[in-house]
Coordinates of C-alpha atoms in Angstrom, one line a residue:
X19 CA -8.2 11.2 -26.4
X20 CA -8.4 12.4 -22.6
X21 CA -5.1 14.6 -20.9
X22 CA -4.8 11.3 -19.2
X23 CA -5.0 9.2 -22.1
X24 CA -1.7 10.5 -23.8
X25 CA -0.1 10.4 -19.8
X26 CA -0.4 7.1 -19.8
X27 CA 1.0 6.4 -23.4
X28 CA 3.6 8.5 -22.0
X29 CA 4.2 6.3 -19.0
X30 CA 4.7 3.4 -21.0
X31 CA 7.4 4.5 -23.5
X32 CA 9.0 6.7 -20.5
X33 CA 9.2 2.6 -19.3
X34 CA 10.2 0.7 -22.1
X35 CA 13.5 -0.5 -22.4
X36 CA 13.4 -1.6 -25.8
X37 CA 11.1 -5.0 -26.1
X38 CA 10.4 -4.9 -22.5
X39 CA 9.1 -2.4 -19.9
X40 CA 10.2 -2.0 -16.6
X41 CA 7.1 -1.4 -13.7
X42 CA 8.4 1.8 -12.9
X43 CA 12.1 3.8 -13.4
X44 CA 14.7 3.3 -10.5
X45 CA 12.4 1.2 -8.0
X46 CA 11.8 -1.8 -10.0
X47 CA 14.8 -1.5 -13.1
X48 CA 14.1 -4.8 -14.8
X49 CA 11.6 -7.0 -16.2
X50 CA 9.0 -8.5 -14.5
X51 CA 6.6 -11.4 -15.1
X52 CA 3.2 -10.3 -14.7
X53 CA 3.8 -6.5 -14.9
X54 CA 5.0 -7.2 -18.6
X55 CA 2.0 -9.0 -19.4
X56 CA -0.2 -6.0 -18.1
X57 CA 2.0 -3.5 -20.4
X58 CA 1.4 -5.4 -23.5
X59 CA -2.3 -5.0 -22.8
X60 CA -1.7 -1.3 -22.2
X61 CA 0.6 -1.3 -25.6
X62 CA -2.4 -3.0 -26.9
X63 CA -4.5 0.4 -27.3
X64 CA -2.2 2.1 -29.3
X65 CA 0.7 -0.2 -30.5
X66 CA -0.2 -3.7 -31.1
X67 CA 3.1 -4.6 -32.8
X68 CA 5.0 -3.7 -29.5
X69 CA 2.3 -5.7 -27.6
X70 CA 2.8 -8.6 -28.9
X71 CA 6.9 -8.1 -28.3
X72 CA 6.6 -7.8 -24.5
X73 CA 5.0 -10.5 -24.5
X74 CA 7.7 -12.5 -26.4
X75 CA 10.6 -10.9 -24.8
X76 CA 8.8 -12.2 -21.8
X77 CA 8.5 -16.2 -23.0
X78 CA 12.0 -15.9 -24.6
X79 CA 13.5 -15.6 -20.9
X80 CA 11.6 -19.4 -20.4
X81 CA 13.5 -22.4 -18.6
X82 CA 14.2 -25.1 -20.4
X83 CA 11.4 -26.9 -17.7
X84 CA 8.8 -24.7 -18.6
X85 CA 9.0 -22.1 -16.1
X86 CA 9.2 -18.3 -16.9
X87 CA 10.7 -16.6 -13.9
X88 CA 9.3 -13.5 -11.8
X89 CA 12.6 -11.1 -13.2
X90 CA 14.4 -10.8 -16.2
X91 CA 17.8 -9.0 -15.6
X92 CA 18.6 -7.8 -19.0
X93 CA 21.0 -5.1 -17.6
X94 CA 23.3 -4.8 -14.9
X95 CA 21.8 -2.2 -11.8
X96 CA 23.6 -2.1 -9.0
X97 CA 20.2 -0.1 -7.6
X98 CA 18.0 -3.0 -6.9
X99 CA 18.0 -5.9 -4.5
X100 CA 18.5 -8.8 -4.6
X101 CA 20.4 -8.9 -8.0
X102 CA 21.2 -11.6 -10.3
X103 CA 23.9 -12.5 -8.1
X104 CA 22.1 -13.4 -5.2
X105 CA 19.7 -15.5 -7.4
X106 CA 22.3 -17.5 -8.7
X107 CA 20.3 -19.1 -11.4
X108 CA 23.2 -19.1 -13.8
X109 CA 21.2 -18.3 -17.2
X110 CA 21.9 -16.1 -19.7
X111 CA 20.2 -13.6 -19.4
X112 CA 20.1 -14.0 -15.5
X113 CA 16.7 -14.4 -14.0
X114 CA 15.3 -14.8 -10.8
X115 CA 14.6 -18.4 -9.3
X116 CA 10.3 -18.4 -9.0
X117 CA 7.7 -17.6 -11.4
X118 CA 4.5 -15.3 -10.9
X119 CA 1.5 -15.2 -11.4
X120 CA 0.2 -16.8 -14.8
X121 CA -2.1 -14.1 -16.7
X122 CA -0.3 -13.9 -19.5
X123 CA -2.5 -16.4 -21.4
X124 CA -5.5 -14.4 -20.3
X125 CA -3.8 -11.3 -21.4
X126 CA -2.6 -12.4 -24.7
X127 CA -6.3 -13.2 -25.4
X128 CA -7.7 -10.0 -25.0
X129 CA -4.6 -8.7 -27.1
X130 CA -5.5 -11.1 -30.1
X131 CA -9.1 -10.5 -29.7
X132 CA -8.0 -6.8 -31.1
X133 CA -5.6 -8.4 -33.7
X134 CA -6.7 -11.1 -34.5
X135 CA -5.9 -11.2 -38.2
X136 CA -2.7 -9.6 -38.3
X137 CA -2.0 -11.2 -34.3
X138 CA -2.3 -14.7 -35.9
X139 CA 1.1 -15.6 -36.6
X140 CA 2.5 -13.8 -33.4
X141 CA -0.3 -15.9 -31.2
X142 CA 1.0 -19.1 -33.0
X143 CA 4.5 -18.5 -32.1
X144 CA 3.9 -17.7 -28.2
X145 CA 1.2 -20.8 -28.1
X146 CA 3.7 -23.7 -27.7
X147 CA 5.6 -21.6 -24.4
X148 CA 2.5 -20.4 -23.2
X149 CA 1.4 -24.2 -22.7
X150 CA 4.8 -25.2 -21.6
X151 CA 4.5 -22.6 -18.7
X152 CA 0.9 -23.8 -18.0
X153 CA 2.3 -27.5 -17.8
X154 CA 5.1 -27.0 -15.7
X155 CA 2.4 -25.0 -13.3
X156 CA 0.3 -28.0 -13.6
X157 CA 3.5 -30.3 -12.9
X158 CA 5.5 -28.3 -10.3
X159 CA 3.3 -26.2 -8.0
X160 CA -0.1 -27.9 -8.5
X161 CA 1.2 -31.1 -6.9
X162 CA -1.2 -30.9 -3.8
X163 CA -4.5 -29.7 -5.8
X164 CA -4.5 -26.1 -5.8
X165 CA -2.1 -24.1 -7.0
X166 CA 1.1 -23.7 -4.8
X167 CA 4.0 -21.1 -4.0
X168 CA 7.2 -21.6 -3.0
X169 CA 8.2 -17.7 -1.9
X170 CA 5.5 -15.3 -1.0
X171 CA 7.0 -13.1 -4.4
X172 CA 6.0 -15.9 -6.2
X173 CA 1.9 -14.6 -5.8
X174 CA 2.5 -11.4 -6.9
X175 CA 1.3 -10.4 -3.7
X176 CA 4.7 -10.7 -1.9
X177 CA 4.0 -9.7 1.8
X178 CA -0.2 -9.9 2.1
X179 CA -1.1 -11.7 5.5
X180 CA -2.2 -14.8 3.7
X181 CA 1.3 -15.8 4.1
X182 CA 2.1 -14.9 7.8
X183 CA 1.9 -18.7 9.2
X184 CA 3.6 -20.1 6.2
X185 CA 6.3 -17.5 6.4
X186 CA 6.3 -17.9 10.8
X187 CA 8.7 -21.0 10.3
X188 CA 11.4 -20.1 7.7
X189 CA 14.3 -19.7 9.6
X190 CA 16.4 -16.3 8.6
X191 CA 18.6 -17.0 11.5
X192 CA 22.2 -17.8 8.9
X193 CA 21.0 -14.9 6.4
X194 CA 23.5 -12.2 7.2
X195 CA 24.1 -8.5 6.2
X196 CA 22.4 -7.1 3.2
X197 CA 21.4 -3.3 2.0
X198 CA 18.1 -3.0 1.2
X199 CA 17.1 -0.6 -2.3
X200 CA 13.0 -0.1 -2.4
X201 CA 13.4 1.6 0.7
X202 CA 15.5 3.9 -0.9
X203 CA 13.4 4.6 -3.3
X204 CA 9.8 4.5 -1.6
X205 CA 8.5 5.5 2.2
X206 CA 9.5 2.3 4.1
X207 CA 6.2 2.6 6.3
X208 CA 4.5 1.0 2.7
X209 CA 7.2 -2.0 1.8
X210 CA 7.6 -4.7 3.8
X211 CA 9.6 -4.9 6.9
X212 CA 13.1 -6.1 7.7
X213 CA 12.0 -9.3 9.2
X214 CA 9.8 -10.5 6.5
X215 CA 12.7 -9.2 3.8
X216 CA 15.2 -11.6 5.9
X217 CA 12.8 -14.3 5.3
X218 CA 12.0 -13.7 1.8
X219 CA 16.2 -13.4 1.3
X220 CA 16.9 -17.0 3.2
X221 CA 14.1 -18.5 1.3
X222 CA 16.2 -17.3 -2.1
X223 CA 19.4 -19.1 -0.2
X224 CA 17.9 -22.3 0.2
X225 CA 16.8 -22.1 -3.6
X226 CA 20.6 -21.6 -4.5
X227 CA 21.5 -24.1 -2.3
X228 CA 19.8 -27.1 -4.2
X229 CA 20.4 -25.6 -7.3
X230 CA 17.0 -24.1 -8.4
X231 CA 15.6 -27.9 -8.5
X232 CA 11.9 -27.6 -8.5
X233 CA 10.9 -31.0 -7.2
X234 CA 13.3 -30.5 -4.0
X235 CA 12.2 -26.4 -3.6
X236 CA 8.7 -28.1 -3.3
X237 CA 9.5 -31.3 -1.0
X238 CA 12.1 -29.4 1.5
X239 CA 12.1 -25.9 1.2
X240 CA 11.3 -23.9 4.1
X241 CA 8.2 -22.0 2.4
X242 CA 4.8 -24.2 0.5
X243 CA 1.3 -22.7 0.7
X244 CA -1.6 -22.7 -1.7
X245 CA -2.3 -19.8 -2.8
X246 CA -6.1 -18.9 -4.1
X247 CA -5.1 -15.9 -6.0
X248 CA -2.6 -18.4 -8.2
X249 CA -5.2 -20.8 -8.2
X250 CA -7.8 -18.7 -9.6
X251 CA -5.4 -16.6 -11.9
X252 CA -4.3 -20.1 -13.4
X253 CA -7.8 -21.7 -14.0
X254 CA -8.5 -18.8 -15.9
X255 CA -6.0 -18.6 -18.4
X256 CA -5.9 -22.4 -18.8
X257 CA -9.8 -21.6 -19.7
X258 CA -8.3 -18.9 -22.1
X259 CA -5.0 -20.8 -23.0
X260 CA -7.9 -23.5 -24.4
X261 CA -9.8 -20.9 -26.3
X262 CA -6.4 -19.5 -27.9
X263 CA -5.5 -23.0 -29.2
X264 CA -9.0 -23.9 -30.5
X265 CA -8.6 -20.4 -32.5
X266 CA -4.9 -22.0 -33.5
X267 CA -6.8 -25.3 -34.8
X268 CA -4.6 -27.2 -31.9
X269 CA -6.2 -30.4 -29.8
X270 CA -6.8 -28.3 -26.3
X271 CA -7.5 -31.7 -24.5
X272 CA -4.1 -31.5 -22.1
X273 CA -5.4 -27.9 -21.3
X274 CA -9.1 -28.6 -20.6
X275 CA -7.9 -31.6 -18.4
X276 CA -5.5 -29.6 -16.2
X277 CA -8.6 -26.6 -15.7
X278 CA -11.0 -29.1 -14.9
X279 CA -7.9 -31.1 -12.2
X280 CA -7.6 -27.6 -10.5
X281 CA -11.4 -26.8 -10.8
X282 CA -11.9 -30.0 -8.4
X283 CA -9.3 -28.9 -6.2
X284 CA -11.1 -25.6 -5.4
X285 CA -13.0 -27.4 -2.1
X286 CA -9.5 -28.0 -0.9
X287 CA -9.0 -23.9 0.0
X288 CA -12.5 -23.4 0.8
X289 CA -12.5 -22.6 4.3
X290 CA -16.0 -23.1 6.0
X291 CA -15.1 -21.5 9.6
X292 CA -13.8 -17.9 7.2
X293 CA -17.0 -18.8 5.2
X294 CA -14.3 -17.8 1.9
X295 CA -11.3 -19.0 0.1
X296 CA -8.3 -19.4 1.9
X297 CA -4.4 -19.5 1.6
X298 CA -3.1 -22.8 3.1
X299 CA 0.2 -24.3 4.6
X300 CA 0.8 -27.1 3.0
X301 CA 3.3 -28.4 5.5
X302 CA 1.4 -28.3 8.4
X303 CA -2.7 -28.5 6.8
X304 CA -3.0 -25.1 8.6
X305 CA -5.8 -22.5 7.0
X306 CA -4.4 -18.8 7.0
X307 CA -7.7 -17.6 8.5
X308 CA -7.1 -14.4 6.6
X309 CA -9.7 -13.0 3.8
X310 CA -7.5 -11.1 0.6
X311 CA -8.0 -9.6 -2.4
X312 CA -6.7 -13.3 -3.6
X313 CA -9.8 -15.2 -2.2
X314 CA -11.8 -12.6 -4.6
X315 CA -9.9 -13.4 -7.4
X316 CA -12.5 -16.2 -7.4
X317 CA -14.7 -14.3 -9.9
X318 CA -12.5 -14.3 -12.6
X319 CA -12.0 -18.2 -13.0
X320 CA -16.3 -18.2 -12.6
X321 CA -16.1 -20.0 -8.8
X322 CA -17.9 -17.7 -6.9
X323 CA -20.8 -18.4 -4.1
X324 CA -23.1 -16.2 -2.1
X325 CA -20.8 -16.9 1.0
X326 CA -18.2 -14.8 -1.1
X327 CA -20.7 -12.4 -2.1
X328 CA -21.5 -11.7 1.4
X329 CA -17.8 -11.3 2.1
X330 CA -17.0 -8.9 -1.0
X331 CA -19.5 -6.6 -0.2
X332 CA -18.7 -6.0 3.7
X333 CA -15.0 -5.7 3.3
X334 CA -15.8 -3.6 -0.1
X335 CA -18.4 -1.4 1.8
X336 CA -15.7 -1.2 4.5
X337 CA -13.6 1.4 2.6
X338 CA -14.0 4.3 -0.3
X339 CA -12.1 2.8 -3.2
X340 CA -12.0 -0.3 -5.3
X341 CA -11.5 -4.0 -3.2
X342 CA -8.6 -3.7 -0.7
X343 CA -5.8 -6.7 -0.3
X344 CA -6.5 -6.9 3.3
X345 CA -9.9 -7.4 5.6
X346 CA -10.5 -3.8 6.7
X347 CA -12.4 -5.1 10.2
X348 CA -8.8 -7.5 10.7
X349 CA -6.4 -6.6 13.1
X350 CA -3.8 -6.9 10.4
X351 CA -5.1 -4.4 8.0
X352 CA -2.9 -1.9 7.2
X353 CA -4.1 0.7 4.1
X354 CA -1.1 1.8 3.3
X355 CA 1.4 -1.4 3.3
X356 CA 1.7 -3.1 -0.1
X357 CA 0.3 -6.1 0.5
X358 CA -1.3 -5.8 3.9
X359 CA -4.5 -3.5 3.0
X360 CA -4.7 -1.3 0.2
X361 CA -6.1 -1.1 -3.0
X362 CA -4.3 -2.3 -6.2
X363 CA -5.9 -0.8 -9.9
X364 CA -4.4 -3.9 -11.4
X365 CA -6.4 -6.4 -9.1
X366 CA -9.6 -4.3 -9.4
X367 CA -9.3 -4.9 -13.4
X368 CA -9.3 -8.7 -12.9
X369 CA -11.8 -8.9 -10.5
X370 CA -14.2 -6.5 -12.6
X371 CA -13.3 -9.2 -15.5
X372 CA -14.9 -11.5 -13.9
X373 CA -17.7 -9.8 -12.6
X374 CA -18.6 -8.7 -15.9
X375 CA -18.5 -12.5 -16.9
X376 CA -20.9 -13.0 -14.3
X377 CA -23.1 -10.1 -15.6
X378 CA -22.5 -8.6 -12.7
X379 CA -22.4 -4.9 -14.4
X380 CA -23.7 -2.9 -11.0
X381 CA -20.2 -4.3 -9.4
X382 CA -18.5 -3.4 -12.8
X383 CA -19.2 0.1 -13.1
X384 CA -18.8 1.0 -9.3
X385 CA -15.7 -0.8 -9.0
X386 CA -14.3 0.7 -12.7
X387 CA -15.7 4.4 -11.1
X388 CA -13.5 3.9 -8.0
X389 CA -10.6 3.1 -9.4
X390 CA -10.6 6.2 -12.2
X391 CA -11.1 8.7 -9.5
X392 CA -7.9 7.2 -7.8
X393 CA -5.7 7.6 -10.6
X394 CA -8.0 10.7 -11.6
X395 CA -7.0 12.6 -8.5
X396 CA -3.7 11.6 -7.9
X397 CA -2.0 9.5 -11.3
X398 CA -0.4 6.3 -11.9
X399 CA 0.8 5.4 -8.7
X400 CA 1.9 1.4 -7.8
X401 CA -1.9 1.2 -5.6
X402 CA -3.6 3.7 -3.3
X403 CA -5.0 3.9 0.6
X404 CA -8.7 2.3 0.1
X405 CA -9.9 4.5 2.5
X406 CA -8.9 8.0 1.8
X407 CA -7.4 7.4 -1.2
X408 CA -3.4 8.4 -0.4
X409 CA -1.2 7.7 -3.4
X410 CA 1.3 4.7 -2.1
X411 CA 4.2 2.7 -3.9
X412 CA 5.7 3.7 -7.0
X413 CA 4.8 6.7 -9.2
X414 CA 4.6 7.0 -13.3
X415 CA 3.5 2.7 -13.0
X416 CA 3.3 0.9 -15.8
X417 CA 0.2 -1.5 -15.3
X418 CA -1.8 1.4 -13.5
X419 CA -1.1 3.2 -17.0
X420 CA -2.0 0.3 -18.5
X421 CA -4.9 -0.4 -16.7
X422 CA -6.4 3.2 -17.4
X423 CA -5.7 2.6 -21.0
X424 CA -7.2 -1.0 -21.2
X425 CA -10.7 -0.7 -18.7
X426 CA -10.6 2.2 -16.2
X427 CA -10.2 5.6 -18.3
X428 CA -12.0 3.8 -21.4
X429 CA -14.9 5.5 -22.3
X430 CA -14.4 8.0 -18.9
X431 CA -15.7 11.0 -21.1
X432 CA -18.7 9.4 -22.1
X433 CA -19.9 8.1 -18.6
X434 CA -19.1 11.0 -17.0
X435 CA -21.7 13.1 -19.5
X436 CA -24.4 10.1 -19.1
X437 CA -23.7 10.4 -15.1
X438 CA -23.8 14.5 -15.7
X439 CA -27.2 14.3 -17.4

């Protein structure tokens, strides 16, 4: 075990709150969706037992609907914004109002795959909420075909320029005075800025204001675009939701049927005149006209073309490190803004996923390479500049330990003598 192996053991525990980790201390204090399901993979390669919890603290915080929101607030912290209280959801305990993306199926695969005799009963348990969050994906946000958002932090991918004309008509006009936290916490010059936060904040408001209802969020709510990183992320673990329950002796029919509904619907976000997937407003028919890291997320749910080859490899080429969020040659690319530009460790491992399903080892092991000598050089950090590799977001992360323990430090020692001789 590598220096860096054991410092990314240590980043997990450092996070874990008992049953759930937190993405990092003091910047993001609470549980959250997607994060969780990458730290049970980390847990995975060195604690399988407390794998397996994450991921069931995760599905215990589940709506009675199906849904299993973005945050869990298990403890009061006046440091973050917006709070429980501004969601309003009224559970117990609180949670936010949206969901994120769905790779927890996907995830909890790969975690049984190592487990799989002792994993058994703890798969069969999480099975029946797995499929309920899968259905009410299918039922609530997959209404138009693809897969839809109803707040840009529902992709995971909160402020990326995929959502710039969805996000153009939510008024923030009645949203009123607020103190913001993450700039506290991390240079402002890589979060998003005020006027996309007072969007993101009145788009919570109108949730509260009909009550969380899903049906109405979707039909009236000032914020509905397709999202091809959701729609990708989804296929996939419906694909691997299916395998699960085969492996669980269940009938996987309901499963297979939704993969193959959203499979069809993939034409729908294909746009010709980007020549690549594309985020859509669903309101007005309008494409983004934008090419992100969610368009290459593609791979992974096998619906790749050589149009999309073409496009990963000049935006890839366009930089030094692993597949930035943003089109480098774009006037909106920005390498250091969350969202709008640089590269994420946690994406990279999804995409290299599916390339290696595509036997696409070449991309593999240039894209793994890339992202070790980030967190090589400068450690766990929330994602990195593409292009000169500057150390942005969070630091001591818990997926980009996770990720180092799962695919990009595995095995570093040995390729690094094969490369040597």
């Amino acid at each position: 075990m590598t220096m860096l192996d054991e410092q990314a053991r240590e980043v997990l525990r450092r996070n874990d709150r008992g049953g759930y980790t937190v993405p990092t201390d003091g910047l993001y204090p609470y549980q959250w969706n997607w994060d969780s399901a990458f730290a049970a993979w980390g847990f995975a390669t060195f604690d399988l037992p407390r794998a397996w919890q994450e991921l069931e603290t995760l599905m215990a915080a589940q709506w009675d609907d199906g849904m299993v929101p973005h945050i869990i607030f298990h403890r009061s912290d006046p440091g973050y914004f917006p709070g429980p209280d501004v969601w309003a959801t009224n559970r117990t305990p609180a949670t936010s109002g949206i969901s994120q993306p769905p790779v927890a199926a996907s995830l909890a695969r790969l975690i049984w795959q190592e487990d799989e005799e002792m994993g058994q009963a703890r798969l069969a348990a999480l099975y029946p909420r797995l499929v309920a969050w899968h259905r009410w994906w299918h039922d609530k946000r997959c209404t138009h075909g693809p897969a839809a958002i109803t707040h840009p932090w529902e992709s995971g991918r909160d402020n990326c320029p995929d959502w710039d004309i969805g996000m153009a008509g939510v008024d923030s006009s009645g949203v009123g005075e607020y103190t913001r936290r993450d700039t506290g916490h991390v240079d402002p010059s890589m979060r998003p800025s005020k006027a996309e936060y007072d969007r993101y904040i009145a788009m919570v408001q109108f949730g509260v204001s009909v009550g969380w209802d899903q049906q109405r969020i979707v039909a009236e709510g000032p914020f509905l675009m397709a999202d091809p990183g959701i729609t990708f992320i989804l296929l996939r673990a419906h694909q691997d939701l299916a395998v699960l329950g085969r492996a669980l002796g269940q009938d996987v029919s309901e499963i297979e049927s939704w993969a193959m509904e959203l499979r069809n619907a993939l034409p729908l976000i294909w746009n010709p005149v980007l020549q690549a997937y594309d985020a859509k407003n669903l309101r007005t028919g309008e494409f983004a006209g934008v090419l992100g890291s969610g368009a290459f997320l593609a791979y992974l749910a096998g619906a790749a073309n050589p149009e999309l080859d073409a496009q990963l490899m000049r935006v890839w080429d366009a930089v030094q490190y692993g597949i930035p969020s943003a089109d480098p040659e774009a006037e909106i690319f920005d390498p250091r803004r969350y969202w709008r530009g640089p590269a994420w460790p946690v994406v990279n491992s999804l995409m290299a996923i599916g390339l290696r399903d595509a036997g696409r080892d070449d991309l593999v092991a240039r894209l793994k390479n890339e992202t070790a000598e980030l967190i090589e050089r400068h450690g766990f950090f929330e994602y990195f500049d593409p292009i000169d590799a500057t150390p942005c977001g969070g630091d001591n992360f818990t997926w980009t330990a996770a990720i180092w323990l799962t695919w990009a430090g595995k095995d570093r020692g040995e390729e690094r003598a094969k490369g040597a001789a």
